[in-house]
Short mmCIF file of C-alpha atoms in Angstrom, two decimals:
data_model
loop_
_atom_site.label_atom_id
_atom_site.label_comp_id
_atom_site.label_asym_id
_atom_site.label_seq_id
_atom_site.Cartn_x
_atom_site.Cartn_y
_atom_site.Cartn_z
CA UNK A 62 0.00 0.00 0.00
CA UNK A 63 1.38 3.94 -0.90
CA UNK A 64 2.41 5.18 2.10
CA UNK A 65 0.32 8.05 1.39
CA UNK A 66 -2.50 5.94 1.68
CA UNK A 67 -2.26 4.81 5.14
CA UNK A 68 -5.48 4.83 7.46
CA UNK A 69 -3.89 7.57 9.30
CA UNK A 70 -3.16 10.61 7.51
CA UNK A 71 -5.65 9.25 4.35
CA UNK A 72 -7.48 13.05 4.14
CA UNK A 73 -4.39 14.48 4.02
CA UNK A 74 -3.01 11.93 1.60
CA UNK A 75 -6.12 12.58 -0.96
CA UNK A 76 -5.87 15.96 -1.11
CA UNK A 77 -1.90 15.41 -1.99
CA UNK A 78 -2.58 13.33 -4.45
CA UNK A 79 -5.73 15.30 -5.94
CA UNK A 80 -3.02 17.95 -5.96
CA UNK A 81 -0.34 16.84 -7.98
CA UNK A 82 -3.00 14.90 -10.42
CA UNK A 83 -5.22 17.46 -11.29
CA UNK A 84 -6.61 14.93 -14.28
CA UNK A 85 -8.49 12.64 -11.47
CA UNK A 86 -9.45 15.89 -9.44
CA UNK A 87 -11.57 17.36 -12.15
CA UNK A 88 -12.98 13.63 -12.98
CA UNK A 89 -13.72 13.15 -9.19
CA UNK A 90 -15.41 16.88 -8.62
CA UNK A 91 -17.30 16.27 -12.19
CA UNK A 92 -19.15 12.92 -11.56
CA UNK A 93 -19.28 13.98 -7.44
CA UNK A 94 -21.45 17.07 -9.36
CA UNK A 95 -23.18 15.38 -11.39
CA UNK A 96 -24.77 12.68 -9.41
CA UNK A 97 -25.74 15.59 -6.66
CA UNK A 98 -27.79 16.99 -9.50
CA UNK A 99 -29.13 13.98 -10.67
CA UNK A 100 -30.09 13.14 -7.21
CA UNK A 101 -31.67 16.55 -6.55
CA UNK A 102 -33.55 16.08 -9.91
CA UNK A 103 -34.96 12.62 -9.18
CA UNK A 104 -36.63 14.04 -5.94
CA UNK A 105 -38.04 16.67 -7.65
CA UNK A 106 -39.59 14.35 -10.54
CA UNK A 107 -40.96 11.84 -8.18
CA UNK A 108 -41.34 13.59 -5.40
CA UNK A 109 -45.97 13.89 -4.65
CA UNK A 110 -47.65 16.41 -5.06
CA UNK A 111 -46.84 19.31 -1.39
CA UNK A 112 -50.10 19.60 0.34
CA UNK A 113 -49.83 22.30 1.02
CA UNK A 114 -50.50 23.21 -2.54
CA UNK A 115 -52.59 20.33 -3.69
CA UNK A 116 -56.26 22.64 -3.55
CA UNK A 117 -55.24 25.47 -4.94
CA UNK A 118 -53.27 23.75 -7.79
CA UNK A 119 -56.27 21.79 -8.65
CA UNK A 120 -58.13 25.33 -8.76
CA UNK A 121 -55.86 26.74 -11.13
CA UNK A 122 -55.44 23.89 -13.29
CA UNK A 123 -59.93 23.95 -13.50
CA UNK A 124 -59.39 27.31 -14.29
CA UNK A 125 -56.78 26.45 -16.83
CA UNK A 126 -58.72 23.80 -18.81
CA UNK A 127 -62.18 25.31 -18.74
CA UNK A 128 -60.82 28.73 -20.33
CA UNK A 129 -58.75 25.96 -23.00
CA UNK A 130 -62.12 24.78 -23.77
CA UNK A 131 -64.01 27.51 -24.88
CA UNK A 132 -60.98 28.97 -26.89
CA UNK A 133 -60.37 25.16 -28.52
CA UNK A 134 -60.84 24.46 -31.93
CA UNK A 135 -59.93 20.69 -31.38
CA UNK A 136 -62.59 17.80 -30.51
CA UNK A 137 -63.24 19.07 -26.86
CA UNK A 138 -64.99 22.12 -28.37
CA UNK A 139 -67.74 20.21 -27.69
CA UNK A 140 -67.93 19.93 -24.10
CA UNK A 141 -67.08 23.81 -24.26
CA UNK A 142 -70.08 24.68 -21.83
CA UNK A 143 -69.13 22.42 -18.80
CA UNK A 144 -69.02 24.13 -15.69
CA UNK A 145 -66.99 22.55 -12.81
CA UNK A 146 -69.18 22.36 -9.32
CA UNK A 147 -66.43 21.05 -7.00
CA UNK A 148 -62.77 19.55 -7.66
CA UNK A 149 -60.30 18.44 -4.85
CA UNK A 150 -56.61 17.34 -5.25
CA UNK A 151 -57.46 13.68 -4.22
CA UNK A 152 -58.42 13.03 -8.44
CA UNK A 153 -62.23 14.15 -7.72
CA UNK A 154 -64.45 16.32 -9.73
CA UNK A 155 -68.00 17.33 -10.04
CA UNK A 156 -69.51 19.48 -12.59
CA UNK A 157 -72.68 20.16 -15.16
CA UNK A 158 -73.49 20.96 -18.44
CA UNK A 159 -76.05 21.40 -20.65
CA UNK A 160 -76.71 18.83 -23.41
CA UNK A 161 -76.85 21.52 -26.50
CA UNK A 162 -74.88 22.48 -29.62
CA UNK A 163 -72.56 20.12 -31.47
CA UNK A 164 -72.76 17.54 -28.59
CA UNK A 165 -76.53 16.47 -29.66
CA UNK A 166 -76.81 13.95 -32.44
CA UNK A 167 -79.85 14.68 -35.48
CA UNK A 168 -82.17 12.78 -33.16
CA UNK A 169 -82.54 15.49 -30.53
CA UNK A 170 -80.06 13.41 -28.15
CA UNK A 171 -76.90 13.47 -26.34
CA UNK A 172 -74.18 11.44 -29.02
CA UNK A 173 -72.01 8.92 -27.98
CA UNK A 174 -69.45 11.66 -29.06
CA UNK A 175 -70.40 13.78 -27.12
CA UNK A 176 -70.52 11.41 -24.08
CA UNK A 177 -67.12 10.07 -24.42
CA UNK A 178 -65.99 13.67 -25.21
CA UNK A 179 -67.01 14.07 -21.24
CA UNK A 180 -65.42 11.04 -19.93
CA UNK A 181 -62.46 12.06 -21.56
CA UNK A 182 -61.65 15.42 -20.54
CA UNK A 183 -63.29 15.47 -16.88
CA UNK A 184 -61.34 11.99 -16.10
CA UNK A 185 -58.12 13.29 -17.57
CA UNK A 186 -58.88 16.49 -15.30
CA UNK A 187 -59.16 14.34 -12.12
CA UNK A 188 -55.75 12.91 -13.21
CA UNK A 189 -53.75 16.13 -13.48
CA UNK A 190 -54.70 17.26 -10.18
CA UNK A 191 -54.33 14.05 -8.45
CA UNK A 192 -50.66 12.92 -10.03
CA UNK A 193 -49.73 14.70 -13.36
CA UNK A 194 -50.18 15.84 -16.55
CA UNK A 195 -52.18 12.93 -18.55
CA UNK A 196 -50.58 11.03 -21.62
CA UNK A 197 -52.24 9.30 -24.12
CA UNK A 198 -55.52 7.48 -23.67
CA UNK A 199 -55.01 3.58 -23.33
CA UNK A 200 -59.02 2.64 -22.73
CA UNK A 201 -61.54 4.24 -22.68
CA UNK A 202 -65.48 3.03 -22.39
CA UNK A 203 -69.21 4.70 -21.85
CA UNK A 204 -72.88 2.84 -21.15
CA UNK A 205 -75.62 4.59 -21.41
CA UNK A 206 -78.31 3.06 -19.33
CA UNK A 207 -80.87 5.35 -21.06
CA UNK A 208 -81.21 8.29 -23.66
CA UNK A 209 -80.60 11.32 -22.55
CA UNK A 210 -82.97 14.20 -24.61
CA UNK A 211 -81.40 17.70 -25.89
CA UNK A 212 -81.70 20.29 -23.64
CA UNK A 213 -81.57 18.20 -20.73
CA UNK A 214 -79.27 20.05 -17.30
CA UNK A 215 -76.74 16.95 -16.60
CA UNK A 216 -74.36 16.39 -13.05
CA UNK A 217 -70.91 14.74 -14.23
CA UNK A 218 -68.65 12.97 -11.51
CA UNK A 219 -65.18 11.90 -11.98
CA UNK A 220 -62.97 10.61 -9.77
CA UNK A 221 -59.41 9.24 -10.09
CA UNK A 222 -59.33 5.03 -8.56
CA UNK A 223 -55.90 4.38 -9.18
CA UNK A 224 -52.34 5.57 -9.66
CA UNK A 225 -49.80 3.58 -10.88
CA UNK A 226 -46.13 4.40 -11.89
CA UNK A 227 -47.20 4.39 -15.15
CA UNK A 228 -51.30 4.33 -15.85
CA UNK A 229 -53.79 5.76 -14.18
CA UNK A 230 -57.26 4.51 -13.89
CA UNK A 231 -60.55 6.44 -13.65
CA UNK A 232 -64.43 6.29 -13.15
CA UNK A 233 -67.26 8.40 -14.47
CA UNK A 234 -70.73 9.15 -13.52
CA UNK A 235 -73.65 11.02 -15.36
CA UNK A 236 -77.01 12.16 -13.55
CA UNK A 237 -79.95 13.79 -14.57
CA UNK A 238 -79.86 16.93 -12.61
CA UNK A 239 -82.53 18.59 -10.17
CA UNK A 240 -85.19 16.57 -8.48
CA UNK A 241 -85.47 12.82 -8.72
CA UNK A 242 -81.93 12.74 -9.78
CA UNK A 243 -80.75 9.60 -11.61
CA UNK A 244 -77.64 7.93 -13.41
CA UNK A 245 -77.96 7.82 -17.29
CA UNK A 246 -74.48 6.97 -18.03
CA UNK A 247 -71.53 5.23 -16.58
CA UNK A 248 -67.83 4.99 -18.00
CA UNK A 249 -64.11 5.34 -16.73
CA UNK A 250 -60.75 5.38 -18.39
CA UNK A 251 -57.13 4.17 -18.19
CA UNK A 252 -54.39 6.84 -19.48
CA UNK A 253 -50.77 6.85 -19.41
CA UNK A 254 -48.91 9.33 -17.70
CA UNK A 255 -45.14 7.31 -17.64
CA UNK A 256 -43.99 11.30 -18.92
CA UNK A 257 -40.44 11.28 -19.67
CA UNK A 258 -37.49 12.42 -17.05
CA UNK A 259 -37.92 15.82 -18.12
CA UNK A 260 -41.10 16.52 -17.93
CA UNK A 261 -41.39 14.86 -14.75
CA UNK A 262 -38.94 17.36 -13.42
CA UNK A 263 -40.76 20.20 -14.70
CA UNK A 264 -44.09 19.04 -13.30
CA UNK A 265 -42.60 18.54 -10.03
CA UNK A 266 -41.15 21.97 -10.18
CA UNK A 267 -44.45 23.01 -10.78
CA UNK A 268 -46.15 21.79 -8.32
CA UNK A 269 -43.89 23.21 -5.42
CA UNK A 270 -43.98 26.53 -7.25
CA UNK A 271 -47.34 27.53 -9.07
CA UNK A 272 -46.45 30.56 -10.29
CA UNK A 273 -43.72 28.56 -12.43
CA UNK A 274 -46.22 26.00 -13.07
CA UNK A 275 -48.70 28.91 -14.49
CA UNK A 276 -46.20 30.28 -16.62
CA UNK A 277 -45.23 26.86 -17.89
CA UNK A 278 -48.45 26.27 -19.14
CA UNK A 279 -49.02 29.72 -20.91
CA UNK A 280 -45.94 29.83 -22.72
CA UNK A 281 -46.96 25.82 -23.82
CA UNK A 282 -50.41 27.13 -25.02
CA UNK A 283 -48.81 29.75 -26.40
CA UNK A 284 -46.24 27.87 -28.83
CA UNK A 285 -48.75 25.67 -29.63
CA UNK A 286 -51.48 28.45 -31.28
CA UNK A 287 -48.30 29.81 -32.87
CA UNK A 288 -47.65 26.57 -34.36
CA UNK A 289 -51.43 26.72 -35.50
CA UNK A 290 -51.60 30.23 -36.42
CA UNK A 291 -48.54 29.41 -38.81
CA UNK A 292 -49.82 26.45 -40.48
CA UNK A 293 -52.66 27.90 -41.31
CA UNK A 294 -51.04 31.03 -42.35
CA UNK A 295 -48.49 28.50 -44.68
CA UNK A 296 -51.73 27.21 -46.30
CA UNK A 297 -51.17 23.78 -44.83
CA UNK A 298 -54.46 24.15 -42.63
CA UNK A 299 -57.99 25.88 -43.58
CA UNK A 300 -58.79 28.41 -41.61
CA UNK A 301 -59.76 27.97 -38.07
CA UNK A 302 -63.11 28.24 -37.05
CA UNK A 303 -65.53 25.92 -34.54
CA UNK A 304 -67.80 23.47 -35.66
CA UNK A 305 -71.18 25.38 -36.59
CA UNK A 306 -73.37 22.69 -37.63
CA UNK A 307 -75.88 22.18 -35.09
CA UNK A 308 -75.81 18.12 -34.41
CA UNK A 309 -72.43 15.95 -34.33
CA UNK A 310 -72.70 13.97 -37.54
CA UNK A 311 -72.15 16.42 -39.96
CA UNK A 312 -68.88 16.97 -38.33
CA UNK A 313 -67.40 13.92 -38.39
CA UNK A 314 -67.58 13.36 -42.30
CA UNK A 315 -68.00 9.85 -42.72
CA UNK A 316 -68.69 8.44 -46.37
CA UNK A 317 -69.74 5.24 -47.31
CA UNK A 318 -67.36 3.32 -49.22
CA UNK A 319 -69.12 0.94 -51.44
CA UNK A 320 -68.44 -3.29 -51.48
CA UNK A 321 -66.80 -3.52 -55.22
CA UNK A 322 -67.37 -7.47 -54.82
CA UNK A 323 -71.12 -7.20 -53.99
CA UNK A 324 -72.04 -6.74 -57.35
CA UNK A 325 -76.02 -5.92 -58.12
CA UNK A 326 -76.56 -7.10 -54.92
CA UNK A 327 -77.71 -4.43 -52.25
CA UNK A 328 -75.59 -4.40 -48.85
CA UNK A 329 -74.96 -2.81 -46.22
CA UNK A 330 -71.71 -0.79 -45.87
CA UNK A 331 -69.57 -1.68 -43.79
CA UNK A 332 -66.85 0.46 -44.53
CA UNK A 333 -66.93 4.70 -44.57
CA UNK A 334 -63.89 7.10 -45.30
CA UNK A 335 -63.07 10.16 -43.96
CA UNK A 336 -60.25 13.02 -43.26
CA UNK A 337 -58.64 13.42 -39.40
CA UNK A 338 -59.76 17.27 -39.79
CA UNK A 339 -58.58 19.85 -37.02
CA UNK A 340 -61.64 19.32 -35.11
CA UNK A 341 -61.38 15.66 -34.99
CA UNK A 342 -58.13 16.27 -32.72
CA UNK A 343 -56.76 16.72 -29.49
CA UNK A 344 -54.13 18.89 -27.92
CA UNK A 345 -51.02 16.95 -29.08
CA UNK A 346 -52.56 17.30 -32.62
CA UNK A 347 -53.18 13.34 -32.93
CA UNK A 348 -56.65 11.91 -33.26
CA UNK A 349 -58.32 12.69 -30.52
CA UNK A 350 -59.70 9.51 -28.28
CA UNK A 351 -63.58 10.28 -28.06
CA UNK A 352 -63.96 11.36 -31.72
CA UNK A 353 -62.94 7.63 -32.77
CA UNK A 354 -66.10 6.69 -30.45
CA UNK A 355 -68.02 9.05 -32.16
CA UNK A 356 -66.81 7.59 -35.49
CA UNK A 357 -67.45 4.15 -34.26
CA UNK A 358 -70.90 4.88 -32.58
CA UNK A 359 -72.38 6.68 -36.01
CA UNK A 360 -70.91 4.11 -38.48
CA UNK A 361 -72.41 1.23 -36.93
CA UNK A 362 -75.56 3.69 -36.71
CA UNK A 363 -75.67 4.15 -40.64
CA UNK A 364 -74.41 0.45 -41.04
CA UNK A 365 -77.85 -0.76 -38.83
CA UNK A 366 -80.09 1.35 -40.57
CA UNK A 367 -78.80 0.50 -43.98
CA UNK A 368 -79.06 -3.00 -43.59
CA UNK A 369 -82.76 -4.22 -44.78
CA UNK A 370 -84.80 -7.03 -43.30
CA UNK A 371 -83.02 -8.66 -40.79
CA UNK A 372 -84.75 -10.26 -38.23
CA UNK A 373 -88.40 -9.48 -39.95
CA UNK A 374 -87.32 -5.34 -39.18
CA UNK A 375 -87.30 -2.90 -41.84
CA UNK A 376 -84.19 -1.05 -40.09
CA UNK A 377 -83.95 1.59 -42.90
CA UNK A 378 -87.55 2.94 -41.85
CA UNK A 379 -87.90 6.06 -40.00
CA UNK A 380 -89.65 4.93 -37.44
CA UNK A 381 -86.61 2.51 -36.44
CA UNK A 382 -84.39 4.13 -33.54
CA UNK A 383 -80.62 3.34 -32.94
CA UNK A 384 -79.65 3.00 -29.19
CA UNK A 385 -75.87 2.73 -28.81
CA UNK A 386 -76.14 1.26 -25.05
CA UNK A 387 -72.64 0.35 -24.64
CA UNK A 388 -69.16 1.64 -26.69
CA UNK A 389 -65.42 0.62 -25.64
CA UNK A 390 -61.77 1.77 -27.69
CA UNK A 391 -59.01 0.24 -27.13
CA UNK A 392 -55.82 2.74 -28.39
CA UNK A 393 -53.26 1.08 -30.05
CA UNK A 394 -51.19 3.97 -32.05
CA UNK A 395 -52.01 7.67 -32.24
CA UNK A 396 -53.97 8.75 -35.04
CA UNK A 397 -52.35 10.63 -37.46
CA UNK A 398 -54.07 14.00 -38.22
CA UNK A 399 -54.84 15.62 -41.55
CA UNK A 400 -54.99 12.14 -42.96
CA UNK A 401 -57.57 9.99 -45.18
CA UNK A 402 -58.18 7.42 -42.88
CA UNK A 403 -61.36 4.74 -42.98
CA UNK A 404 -63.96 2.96 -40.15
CA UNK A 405 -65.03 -0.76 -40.58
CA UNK A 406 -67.77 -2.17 -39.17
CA UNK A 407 -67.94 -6.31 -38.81
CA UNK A 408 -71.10 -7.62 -36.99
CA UNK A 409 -71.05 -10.21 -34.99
CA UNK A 410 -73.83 -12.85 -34.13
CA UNK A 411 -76.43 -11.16 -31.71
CA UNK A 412 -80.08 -11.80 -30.24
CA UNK A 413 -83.41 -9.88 -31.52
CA UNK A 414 -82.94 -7.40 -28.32
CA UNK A 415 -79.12 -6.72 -29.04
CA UNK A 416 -76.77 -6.58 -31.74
CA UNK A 417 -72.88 -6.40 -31.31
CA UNK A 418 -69.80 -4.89 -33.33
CA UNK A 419 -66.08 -4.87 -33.66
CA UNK A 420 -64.80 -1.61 -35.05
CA UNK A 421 -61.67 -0.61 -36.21
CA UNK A 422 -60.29 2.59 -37.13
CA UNK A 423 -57.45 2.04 -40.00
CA UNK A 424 -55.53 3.62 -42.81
CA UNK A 425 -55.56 2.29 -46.57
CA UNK A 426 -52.69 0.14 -45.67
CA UNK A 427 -54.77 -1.82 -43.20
CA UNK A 428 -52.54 -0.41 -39.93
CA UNK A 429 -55.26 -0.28 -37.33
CA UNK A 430 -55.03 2.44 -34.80
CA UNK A 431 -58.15 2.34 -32.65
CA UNK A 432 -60.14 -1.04 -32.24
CA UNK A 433 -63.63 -0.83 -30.47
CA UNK A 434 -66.58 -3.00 -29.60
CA UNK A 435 -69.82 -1.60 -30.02
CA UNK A 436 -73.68 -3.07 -28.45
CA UNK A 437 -76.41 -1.32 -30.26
CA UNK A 438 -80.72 -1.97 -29.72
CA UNK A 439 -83.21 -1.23 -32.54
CA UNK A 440 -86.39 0.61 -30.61
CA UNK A 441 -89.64 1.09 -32.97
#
């Protein structure tokens, strides 16, 4: 052993030999540096949520998303009129909403788009204020236990059920409101929020310090309506406005493409086209989750009422009625926007009460991006 070394004098030896090899002392100071930062980092990122801070964060960020939604041009333009009630750090939220505008489908009633629409954004609210900003939507489902008529004052609850380090899972309510109060609707949703290192770090930071958080979001709304403003200013987006017509379908643009291999024979289609416009998005500019529903829940409307005669029902006649009781997506890739993209419908063997559906949400290529199940009843 160096004599320097010995157990004795070993403090005073280091700093000797730190001294004449200043090589190793710049090494030793460097990685000493760096894993003090990355240490002080890592608490930051996974550090929860001070409590002292948790009610009025979840304040702001209500604050934050409702004035989002009524300057959106994106999918959650629908749900513009929501109203938050009450909304506490623990991932709960209450809140109402009138059932009017581009929410209500041609028959006078709340859409399935419109439904999911709420699921999505009030249980991805419950999740930002109960552990972070949420990712991408995994699953997402709705049931409606009965139709719910335009016009009609409804109570939405939301509440966060589980965190993990990498999904969070979610359960939603909808009630008639007023007197003799009841549920019309059920759903929940899983969403990732495994956010990168980074972003992790800056959400912490947020959290302890809300002023920085506040300004962090701004300047991200900010750069992204810049990043709008310009493409539509480039000419590679039509100019922004909200969706005007006054029910749901009109918006989402499906077309029927027609069976080349059923000759003269008259089918149903099973397959409809359309374009991943603007307001078929979300935030992050990908397809957003509830529009697939919506696309799901009105092809496999238009597929029912174009098929003829099955089961002794004329299902083309007016008098026929479409009830979409239950509607599930599973999200397998992000949706690319501004793209031709296609819905196929494939029935599947079902009783005279109940008819079932797989869905899928594809490109030309046949790359499937959104799958779905879908449970619709034919009312006379």
């Amino acid at each position: 052993v160096h004599p320097r070394f010995c157990s004795d004098h070993r403090p005073f030896a280091l700093m000797e030999f730190f001294k004449s090899h200043h090589t190793w002392a710049g090494v030793a100071l460097s990685a000493g540096a760096a894993a003090s930062l990355a240490y002080v980092l890592n608490k930051v990122a996974s550090a929860p949520i001070p409590k002292r801070n948790v009610e009025k964060r979840a304040q702001l960020v209500a604050q934050r998303m409702l004035r989002s939604l009524k300057e959106d041009y994106t999918f959650d333009q629908l749900v513009s009129g929501l109203e938050v009630e009450e909304i506490r750090g623990d991932g709960f939220v209450r809140s109402t909403i009138d059932v009017a505008g581009p929410m209500v489908s041609e028959e006078q009633r709340l859409h399935e788009g419109g439904l999911m629409c709420l699921i999505d954004d009030l249980t991805s609210l419950a999740v930002w204020v109960r552990a972070t900003w949420p990712g991408v939507t995994v699953e997402m489902y709705g049931t409606v236990l009965e139709p719910i008529q335009a016009g009609e004052k409804l109570v939405a609850e939301a509440r966060v059920e589980r965190v993990g380090s990498t999904l969070a899972f979610s359960s939603f309510e909808l009630r008639s409101a007023g007197e003799g109060s009841k549920l019309v609707a059920v759903g929940g949703q899983t969403k990732h929020i495994g956010l990168p290192f980074w972003q992790r770090f800056l959400h912490g930071l947020g959290c302890r310090y809300l002023s920085f958080g506040t300004w962090l979001a701004d300047r991200g709304s900010a750069r992204s309506r810049q990043a709008l403003d310009a493409a539509v200013k480039a000419g590679k987006l039509p100019p922004l406005k909200k969706i005007q017509d006054a029910s749901l379908e009109p918006a989402l643009g499906l077309t029927p493409i027609a069976d080349e291999n059923a000759g003269s024979t008259k089918r149903a289609n099973t397959s409809f086209s359309f374009i991943s416009q603007l307001h078929l998005l979300n935030g992050y500019w990908g397809g957003h989750g509830a529009a697939s529903a919506a696309l799901f829940a009105e092809a496999t409307r238009r597929y029912i009422k174009d098929s003829s005669g099955q089961n002794g029902v004329d299902d083309r006649s007016p008098s026929a009625d479409v009830h979409i009781s239950d509607l599930r997506c599973s999200y397998m890739t992000p949706v690319p926007p501004f793209r031709g993209l296609g819905v196929v419908v494939k029935p599947l063997p079902g009783s005279d009460s109940s008819r079932h559906f797989v869905t899928e949400l594809c490109n030309d290529k046949g790359q499937v991006f959104v799958r779905g199940s879908v449970t619709a009843t034919m009312r006379k």
